[in-house]
């Protein structure tokens, strides 16, 4: 029983955010394996575009109270981010980023899930609507600081571009 108690105490001290990040990676890998790497690439590209466009929306005409500290401003930020991400995912799929015909490649699915998770973490650290919803983990904050945002996003997108080529995997 001592080993069980020590194991559970170790798990209790482990940061909860890392469990969330691992679960996100596993769900993304399963989604990429089932639906294809091009679909997770389209979602990643849409999320990155949303993250870059979202700060501009606070000064755009129909969204005057986004980014305020009130509950209405916070809720409208989350809803607007979700709607913009959904619209951009739809647009990316219609443009042709998503062919939907490349599922079932385990290695490519795992690597594309890691790239998706890295892009999601970089956006979590950068976009106020996301980190106001739940703060970014302090353990990862030095690695995902704003000066590294460009490199994390470019690395994730370059990885997805390489993985999307069927000739490699």
GROMACS .gro file of C-alpha atoms in nm:
model
  169
    1UNK     CA    1   0.000   0.000   0.000
    2UNK     CA    2   0.294   0.235   0.050
    3UNK     CA    3   0.381   0.219  -0.319
    4UNK     CA    4   0.022   0.306  -0.411
    5UNK     CA    5   0.022   0.598  -0.168
    6UNK     CA    6   0.354   0.728  -0.300
    7UNK     CA    7   0.234   0.694  -0.659
    8UNK     CA    8  -0.090   0.880  -0.593
    9UNK     CA    9   0.095   1.153  -0.402
   10UNK     CA   10   0.335   1.191  -0.695
   11UNK     CA   11   0.043   1.216  -0.939
   12UNK     CA   12  -0.130   1.468  -0.712
   13UNK     CA   13   0.180   1.691  -0.727
   14UNK     CA   14   0.204   1.664  -1.105
   15UNK     CA   15   0.071   1.977  -1.280
   16UNK     CA   16  -0.284   1.927  -1.403
   17UNK     CA   17  -0.214   2.128  -1.717
   18UNK     CA   18   0.030   1.863  -1.838
   19UNK     CA   19  -0.246   1.600  -1.818
   20UNK     CA   20  -0.464   1.830  -2.029
   21UNK     CA   21  -0.183   1.879  -2.282
   22UNK     CA   22  -0.123   1.502  -2.302
   23UNK     CA   23  -0.496   1.440  -2.349
   24UNK     CA   24  -0.506   1.704  -2.624
   25UNK     CA   25  -0.217   1.531  -2.800
   26UNK     CA   26  -0.383   1.189  -2.775
   27UNK     CA   27  -0.715   1.319  -2.907
   28UNK     CA   28  -0.537   1.499  -3.193
   29UNK     CA   29  -0.342   1.181  -3.279
   30UNK     CA   30  -0.660   0.972  -3.281
   31UNK     CA   31  -0.837   1.235  -3.493
   32UNK     CA   32  -0.545   1.252  -3.738
   33UNK     CA   33  -0.531   0.873  -3.762
   34UNK     CA   34  -0.904   0.847  -3.829
   35UNK     CA   35  -0.965   1.156  -4.044
   36UNK     CA   36  -0.625   1.219  -4.194
   37UNK     CA   37  -0.325   1.441  -4.147
   38UNK     CA   38  -0.458   1.699  -4.391
   39UNK     CA   39  -0.764   1.758  -4.173
   40UNK     CA   40  -0.553   1.824  -3.860
   41UNK     CA   41  -0.333   2.047  -4.077
   42UNK     CA   42  -0.637   2.249  -4.185
   43UNK     CA   43  -0.750   2.283  -3.823
   44UNK     CA   44  -0.402   2.389  -3.711
   45UNK     CA   45  -0.373   2.645  -3.989
   46UNK     CA   46  -0.719   2.783  -3.906
   47UNK     CA   47  -0.634   2.809  -3.534
   48UNK     CA   48  -0.307   2.988  -3.607
   49UNK     CA   49  -0.486   3.229  -3.839
   50UNK     CA   50  -0.754   3.285  -3.574
   51UNK     CA   51  -0.489   3.354  -3.313
   52UNK     CA   52  -0.323   3.611  -3.535
   53UNK     CA   53  -0.648   3.778  -3.642
   54UNK     CA   54  -0.813   3.780  -3.302
   55UNK     CA   55  -0.626   4.079  -3.152
   56UNK     CA   56  -0.735   4.286  -3.453
   57UNK     CA   57  -1.101   4.212  -3.382
   58UNK     CA   58  -1.099   4.419  -3.062
   59UNK     CA   59  -1.074   4.736  -3.274
   60UNK     CA   60  -1.309   4.616  -3.546
   61UNK     CA   61  -1.657   4.765  -3.573
   62UNK     CA   62  -1.898   4.497  -3.443
   63UNK     CA   63  -1.682   4.390  -3.147
   64UNK     CA   64  -1.631   4.701  -2.932
   65UNK     CA   65  -1.631   4.540  -2.585
   66UNK     CA   66  -1.399   4.247  -2.649
   67UNK     CA   67  -1.106   4.217  -2.416
   68UNK     CA   68  -1.266   4.406  -2.129
   69UNK     CA   69  -1.259   4.271  -1.778
   70UNK     CA   70  -1.635   4.242  -1.749
   71UNK     CA   71  -1.808   3.907  -1.772
   72UNK     CA   72  -1.980   4.012  -2.094
   73UNK     CA   73  -1.648   4.108  -2.253
   74UNK     CA   74  -1.485   3.781  -2.148
   75UNK     CA   75  -1.778   3.572  -2.274
   76UNK     CA   76  -1.795   3.761  -2.603
   77UNK     CA   77  -1.419   3.705  -2.649
   78UNK     CA   78  -1.455   3.329  -2.605
   79UNK     CA   79  -1.761   3.309  -2.831
   80UNK     CA   80  -1.602   3.529  -3.098
   81UNK     CA   81  -1.279   3.326  -3.092
   82UNK     CA   82  -1.476   3.001  -3.131
   83UNK     CA   83  -1.691   3.139  -3.414
   84UNK     CA   84  -1.390   3.280  -3.598
   85UNK     CA   85  -1.202   2.950  -3.559
   86UNK     CA   86  -1.503   2.754  -3.686
   87UNK     CA   87  -1.544   2.984  -3.986
   88UNK     CA   88  -1.175   2.960  -4.072
   89UNK     CA   89  -1.177   2.580  -4.040
   90UNK     CA   90  -1.467   2.575  -4.286
   91UNK     CA   91  -1.281   2.812  -4.519
   92UNK     CA   92  -0.957   2.611  -4.501
   93UNK     CA   93  -1.145   2.292  -4.586
   94UNK     CA   94  -1.317   2.462  -4.881
   95UNK     CA   95  -0.990   2.608  -5.010
   96UNK     CA   96  -0.856   2.256  -5.038
   97UNK     CA   97  -0.615   2.225  -4.748
   98UNK     CA   98  -0.813   1.921  -4.634
   99UNK     CA   99  -0.838   1.628  -4.873
  100UNK     CA  100  -0.967   1.385  -4.608
  101UNK     CA  101  -0.811   1.089  -4.789
  102UNK     CA  102  -0.496   1.027  -4.588
  103UNK     CA  103  -0.609   0.858  -4.268
  104UNK     CA  104  -0.454   0.549  -4.119
  105UNK     CA  105  -0.089   0.658  -4.113
  106UNK     CA  106   0.020   0.607  -3.752
  107UNK     CA  107   0.360   0.778  -3.765
  108UNK     CA  108   0.229   1.079  -3.952
  109UNK     CA  109  -0.068   1.101  -3.714
  110UNK     CA  110   0.152   1.113  -3.406
  111UNK     CA  111   0.388   1.373  -3.552
  112UNK     CA  112   0.101   1.588  -3.678
  113UNK     CA  113  -0.064   1.566  -3.335
  114UNK     CA  114   0.257   1.690  -3.173
  115UNK     CA  115   0.274   1.978  -3.422
  116UNK     CA  116  -0.092   2.063  -3.353
  117UNK     CA  117  -0.030   2.057  -2.978
  118UNK     CA  118   0.274   2.283  -3.010
  119UNK     CA  119   0.073   2.533  -3.216
  120UNK     CA  120  -0.213   2.516  -2.963
  121UNK     CA  121   0.030   2.577  -2.675
  122UNK     CA  122   0.187   2.874  -2.853
  123UNK     CA  123  -0.158   3.022  -2.912
  124UNK     CA  124  -0.256   2.952  -2.551
  125UNK     CA  125   0.043   3.154  -2.434
  126UNK     CA  126  -0.020   3.439  -2.680
  127UNK     CA  127  -0.395   3.495  -2.731
  128UNK     CA  128  -0.566   3.677  -2.439
  129UNK     CA  129  -0.902   3.508  -2.496
  130UNK     CA  130  -0.742   3.169  -2.436
  131UNK     CA  131  -0.513   3.245  -2.144
  132UNK     CA  132  -0.782   3.450  -1.970
  133UNK     CA  133  -1.002   3.141  -1.980
  134UNK     CA  134  -0.733   2.931  -1.810
  135UNK     CA  135  -0.384   3.060  -1.727
  136UNK     CA  136  -0.087   2.919  -1.915
  137UNK     CA  137   0.121   2.670  -1.712
  138UNK     CA  138   0.410   2.838  -1.534
  139UNK     CA  139   0.623   2.530  -1.599
  140UNK     CA  140   0.609   2.591  -1.976
  141UNK     CA  141   0.599   2.972  -1.976
  142UNK     CA  142   0.975   3.023  -2.028
  143UNK     CA  143   0.970   2.797  -2.335
  144UNK     CA  144   0.660   2.954  -2.494
  145UNK     CA  145   0.746   3.319  -2.428
  146UNK     CA  146   0.647   3.575  -2.687
  147UNK     CA  147   0.997   3.594  -2.836
  148UNK     CA  148   0.968   3.225  -2.936
  149UNK     CA  149   0.611   3.243  -3.071
  150UNK     CA  150   0.719   3.283  -3.433
  151UNK     CA  151   0.954   2.983  -3.416
  152UNK     CA  152   0.701   2.754  -3.248
  153UNK     CA  153   0.432   2.839  -3.505
  154UNK     CA  154   0.666   2.816  -3.804
  155UNK     CA  155   0.809   2.487  -3.678
  156UNK     CA  156   0.463   2.338  -3.630
  157UNK     CA  157   0.342   2.454  -3.972
  158UNK     CA  158   0.661   2.337  -4.146
  159UNK     CA  159   0.625   1.997  -3.978
  160UNK     CA  160   0.265   1.972  -4.096
  161UNK     CA  161   0.369   2.070  -4.449
  162UNK     CA  162   0.631   1.794  -4.457
  163UNK     CA  163   0.402   1.535  -4.302
  164UNK     CA  164   0.119   1.617  -4.543
  165UNK     CA  165   0.334   1.499  -4.833
  166UNK     CA  166   0.239   1.135  -4.883
  167UNK     CA  167   0.580   1.054  -5.029
  168UNK     CA  168   0.757   1.073  -4.694
  169UNK     CA  169   0.543   0.860  -4.465
   0.00000   0.00000   0.00000
